Amino acid sequence: MATVRLPEPDLARQRWDAVLAGVAEPVCEPARHPAEHQGTVIDYPPATLVDLVTDQARRTPGAIAVDAADARLTYADLVARSERIAAGLRSRGVGPGDLIGVELPSSAELITVLLGILAAGAAYLPLDAADPAERTAYILTDAAPVAVIATGPVAGATVWRLDDLLPGSSAERARAVWTEEPGSSAERARAVWTEEPGSFAERARAAWTEERSDEGRRRIEGARSEATQQQSEATRQHHTAYVIYTSGSTGRPKGVVVPHRAIVNRIRTLRELYPLDASDRVLQKAHIGFDVSLEEIFRPLAEGATVVPAKPGGRRDPAYLARVIRDERITLADFVPSMLEAFLREPGAAECTTLRRIQCGGEAMPADLPQRVADVLGVPLYNMYGPTETAVDATQWLVGTGTQPRIPIGLPVPNMRAYVLDTDLRPVADGGTGELYLAGAQLADGYLRRPALTAQRFTADPFGPPGSRMYRTGDLATWLPGGVLDLVGRADDQVKIRGFRVELGEVETVLRRLPGVTDTVVVLREDRPGDRRLVAYTTGTADPADTRRAAAAHLPEHMVPAAVVAMGALPTLPNGKTDRAALPAPELRAAAGRLPTGDDEQTLARLFAEVLGLPDTEPFGAETSFFDLGGHSLLAARLISRVRSVFSVELPIQTVFETPTVAGLAQWLGHAEKARPTLRRRTAQKETS
């Protein structure tokens, strides 16, 4: 494996640290050749995600690969079970070029299914059961998967359950315990773990565990099918690994097609940043519809570490995350900055003493966050940047401690290139602002069935090798001293909110289709520091509350406007465009209805108003929904934190989603557990890049 060293991260850090210390001043330097802004070049051999996992399984077949509530799997278990799923898929004609939908909760089963799909040569399409039916129906129509692997029906799709895919031996039928209902034959097969030696169940269990033996190791060596073996490594690395749908400016989501070569480069380059080993336990909490989930799953599996899946829905509950990190001895976790802030406010965060590192990305990092991480966790913090079109992360930066005037996104990862260009595609002088373009090994193939959009966003790279492409991110960026990259804004209407990528045009298109809405404009507002919300301004006869509720039936939760403001007309500039600066701040008022009664309800009403930023002089209705007044998942976490502080009880964040009213939460208080005491903070550790 040949390695060519280009920019030195240490030199870049020294120059940037000098600016932060006031020793040097940032200057606008002449534009450098784009080759100077290139990540380390490493000549990796061709491989797929499956290769990375099976190679590790050969090295450590008995090590724990996945430690989940539904199963604890060794590397031998994982590879053998995924190959059986792959065999079942191949028996149904599934192979390279096919797309398989996946709508399964976070679990060992999910990870096995993903690996099985990839082992069959196909690609997976993440689906979210929480999405509105209309959005899921559109994705299924647009992507046209062969089938969807799920535990229940999915409208508009052929559904295969896991036991449908497994061969028909008795041992394999017993494995269907993962997907069968209580009381069924599969449920009875669960007794294989407790029945006496010599029984059928004991023999079935032996069939499940034979991978630990020498024979099992030999089976792993031959796990790949003949059809897969006949294809060259160089060819298979270009097959599609997954298709993830992201928000689209035309009003419909678009599918990003990512090949193995792209995501494999990212998995491998993370080892260059810092390696993992068998002592590492990595928290897997992102939904598979977000590409960071691939780092959470396949990075540890490629390095002999253990993946620990969070419970379904646990990713939005900071108190739960603190408990699972502590109890499961997690060493590495990934957060979006806004969720990391909520996590650090949890008293239990100080108990997460096994953490070694935190990765952060998905949105801009607040200036004071690094110091808060140092104070509470005392571990190194990495700032990652990259759109879905560049396989998770395209740049990375080890963040120093202390409040900083700006936190850069760092340097290109190995085998990636970054350009800051003007409108004529000329490099911008260092210190100047231009649009960020990314090129290199991690580029997606493009957008599924969108050749025009693909040609628009993926263009020829005039600075790279012949035939190479670069991706137009739409982000505005600048090169800081030392060749460090920093984001300064957007060139279009795309925004990031709580780590989600949102095209405002998609939200506006949905709203314009609603009854009574004549026109609309949607903006991202931050009327309170740290509280970023989507606000829609509409004209027409529609009632704002009705508009918001109707939008929730068509859009995912993070794309539903927190407030809808009805206006007689939208303000305009002389050129006829909407004057966004003239749009008023929304006036959120607590609907009265039945007033809170009793001490608990009245105290909760004050907490609701406090968290939502509402005046506490107005009556807050006991039956008023938290989410109808601008609440969202992070504010729900903040509300639960305030409830814990005031009432000294622990409530799961799910209670806010199930009963989002003062009256509803009051019913939970009498049954809640007592809150744990706050522990002392840890001393910061240092890590070098």
CSV table of N, CA, C and O in Angstrom, one decimal, residues 185-221:
chain,number,residue,atom,x,y,z
A,185,SER,N,-44.3,-21.1,16.9
A,185,SER,CA,-43.2,-22.1,16.9
A,185,SER,C,-41.8,-21.5,17.1
A,185,SER,O,-41.0,-22.1,17.7
A,186,ALA,N,-41.7,-20.4,16.5
A,186,ALA,CA,-40.4,-19.7,16.6
A,186,ALA,C,-40.1,-19.3,18.1
A,186,ALA,O,-39.0,-19.4,18.6
A,187,GLU,N,-41.2,-18.8,18.8
A,187,GLU,CA,-41.0,-18.5,20.2
A,187,GLU,C,-40.6,-19.7,21.0
A,187,GLU,O,-39.8,-19.6,21.9
A,188,ARG,N,-41.2,-20.8,20.6
A,188,ARG,CA,-40.9,-22.0,21.4
A,188,ARG,C,-39.4,-22.4,21.1
A,188,ARG,O,-38.8,-23.0,21.9
A,189,ALA,N,-39.0,-22.1,19.9
A,189,ALA,CA,-37.6,-22.4,19.5
A,189,ALA,C,-36.6,-21.6,20.4
A,189,ALA,O,-35.4,-22.0,20.5
A,190,ARG,N,-37.1,-20.5,21.0
A,190,ARG,CA,-36.2,-19.7,21.9
A,190,ARG,C,-35.7,-20.6,23.0
A,190,ARG,O,-34.6,-20.3,23.6
A,191,ALA,N,-36.4,-21.6,23.3
A,191,ALA,CA,-36.0,-22.5,24.4
A,191,ALA,C,-34.7,-23.2,24.1
A,191,ALA,O,-34.2,-23.9,25.0
A,192,VAL,N,-34.2,-23.1,22.9
A,192,VAL,CA,-32.9,-23.8,22.6
A,192,VAL,C,-31.8,-23.3,23.5
A,192,VAL,O,-30.8,-24.0,23.7
A,193,TRP,N,-32.0,-22.1,24.1
A,193,TRP,CA,-30.9,-21.6,25.0
A,193,TRP,C,-31.0,-22.2,26.4
A,193,TRP,O,-30.1,-22.1,27.2
A,194,THR,N,-32.1,-22.9,26.7
A,194,THR,CA,-32.3,-23.4,28.1
A,194,THR,C,-32.6,-24.9,28.2
A,194,THR,O,-32.5,-25.5,29.2
A,195,GLU,N,-32.9,-25.6,27.1
A,195,GLU,CA,-33.3,-27.0,27.1
A,195,GLU,C,-32.1,-27.9,27.4
A,195,GLU,O,-30.9,-27.5,27.3
A,196,GLU,N,-32.4,-29.1,27.8
A,196,GLU,CA,-31.3,-30.0,28.2
A,196,GLU,C,-30.5,-30.5,27.0
A,196,GLU,O,-30.9,-30.6,25.9
A,197,PRO,N,-29.2,-31.0,27.3
A,197,PRO,CA,-28.4,-31.5,26.3
A,197,PRO,C,-29.0,-32.7,25.6
A,197,PRO,O,-29.8,-33.5,26.2
A,198,GLY,N,-28.8,-32.9,24.3
A,198,GLY,CA,-29.3,-34.0,23.6
A,198,GLY,C,-30.6,-33.8,22.9
A,198,GLY,O,-31.0,-34.6,22.1
A,199,SER,N,-31.3,-32.8,23.3
A,199,SER,CA,-32.6,-32.6,22.7
A,199,SER,C,-32.4,-32.0,21.3
A,199,SER,O,-31.4,-31.5,20.9
A,200,PHE,N,-33.6,-31.9,20.6
A,200,PHE,CA,-33.5,-31.2,19.3
A,200,PHE,C,-33.0,-29.8,19.4
A,200,PHE,O,-32.2,-29.3,18.6
A,201,ALA,N,-33.5,-29.1,20.5
A,201,ALA,CA,-33.1,-27.7,20.7
A,201,ALA,C,-31.7,-27.6,20.9
A,201,ALA,O,-31.0,-26.7,20.4
A,202,GLU,N,-31.1,-28.5,21.6
A,202,GLU,CA,-29.6,-28.5,21.9
A,202,GLU,C,-28.9,-28.6,20.6
A,202,GLU,O,-27.9,-28.0,20.3
A,203,ARG,N,-29.4,-29.5,19.7
A,203,ARG,CA,-28.7,-29.7,18.4
A,203,ARG,C,-28.8,-28.4,17.6
A,203,ARG,O,-27.9,-28.1,16.9
A,204,ALA,N,-30.0,-27.8,17.7
A,204,ALA,CA,-30.2,-26.6,16.9
A,204,ALA,C,-29.2,-25.5,17.4
A,204,ALA,O,-28.6,-24.8,16.6
A,205,ARG,N,-29.1,-25.5,18.7
A,205,ARG,CA,-28.2,-24.5,19.3
A,205,ARG,C,-26.8,-24.7,18.8
A,205,ARG,O,-26.0,-23.8,18.5
A,206,ALA,N,-26.4,-26.0,18.8
A,206,ALA,CA,-25.0,-26.3,18.3
A,206,ALA,C,-24.8,-25.8,16.8
A,206,ALA,O,-23.8,-25.4,16.5
A,207,ALA,N,-25.9,-25.9,16.1
A,207,ALA,CA,-25.8,-25.5,14.7
A,207,ALA,C,-25.6,-24.0,14.6
A,207,ALA,O,-24.9,-23.5,13.7
A,208,TRP,N,-26.1,-23.3,15.6
A,208,TRP,CA,-26.0,-21.8,15.6
A,208,TRP,C,-24.6,-21.4,16.0
A,208,TRP,O,-24.1,-20.4,15.7
A,209,THR,N,-23.9,-22.2,16.9
A,209,THR,CA,-22.7,-21.8,17.5
A,209,THR,C,-21.4,-22.5,16.9
A,209,THR,O,-20.3,-22.3,17.3
A,210,GLU,N,-21.7,-23.3,15.8
A,210,GLU,CA,-20.5,-24.1,15.3
A,210,GLU,C,-19.5,-23.2,14.7
A,210,GLU,O,-18.3,-23.6,14.4
A,211,GLU,N,-19.9,-21.9,14.4
A,211,GLU,CA,-18.9,-21.0,13.8
A,211,GLU,C,-17.7,-20.7,14.7
A,211,GLU,O,-16.7,-20.3,14.3
A,212,ARG,N,-17.9,-21.0,16.0
A,212,ARG,CA,-16.8,-20.8,17.0
A,212,ARG,C,-15.7,-21.9,16.8
A,212,ARG,O,-14.6,-21.7,17.3
A,213,SER,N,-16.0,-23.0,16.2
A,213,SER,CA,-15.1,-24.1,16.1
A,213,SER,C,-14.2,-23.9,14.9
A,213,SER,O,-14.3,-23.0,14.1
A,214,ASP,N,-13.2,-24.7,14.8
A,214,ASP,CA,-12.3,-24.7,13.6
A,214,ASP,C,-13.1,-24.8,12.3
A,214,ASP,O,-12.8,-24.2,11.3
A,215,GLU,N,-14.1,-25.7,12.4
A,215,GLU,CA,-14.9,-25.9,11.2
A,215,GLU,C,-15.6,-24.6,10.9
A,215,GLU,O,-15.8,-24.2,9.7
A,216,GLY,N,-16.1,-23.9,11.9
A,216,GLY,CA,-16.7,-22.6,11.7
A,216,GLY,C,-15.8,-21.6,11.0
A,216,GLY,O,-16.2,-20.8,10.1
A,217,ARG,N,-14.5,-21.6,11.4
A,217,ARG,CA,-13.6,-20.7,10.8
A,217,ARG,C,-13.4,-21.0,9.3
A,217,ARG,O,-13.3,-20.1,8.5
A,218,ARG,N,-13.4,-22.3,9.0
A,218,ARG,CA,-13.3,-22.7,7.6
A,218,ARG,C,-14.5,-22.3,6.8
A,218,ARG,O,-14.4,-21.9,5.7
A,219,ARG,N,-15.7,-22.3,7.5
A,219,ARG,CA,-16.9,-21.9,6.8
A,219,ARG,C,-16.9,-20.4,6.5
A,219,ARG,O,-17.3,-20.0,5.5
A,220,ILE,N,-16.3,-19.6,7.4
A,220,ILE,CA,-16.1,-18.2,7.1
A,220,ILE,C,-15.2,-18.0,5.9
A,220,ILE,O,-15.5,-17.1,5.1
A,221,GLU,N,-14.2,-18.8,5.8
A,221,GLU,CA,-13.3,-18.7,4.7
A,221,GLU,C,-14.1,-18.9,3.4
A,221,GLU,O,-13.7,-18.3,2.3
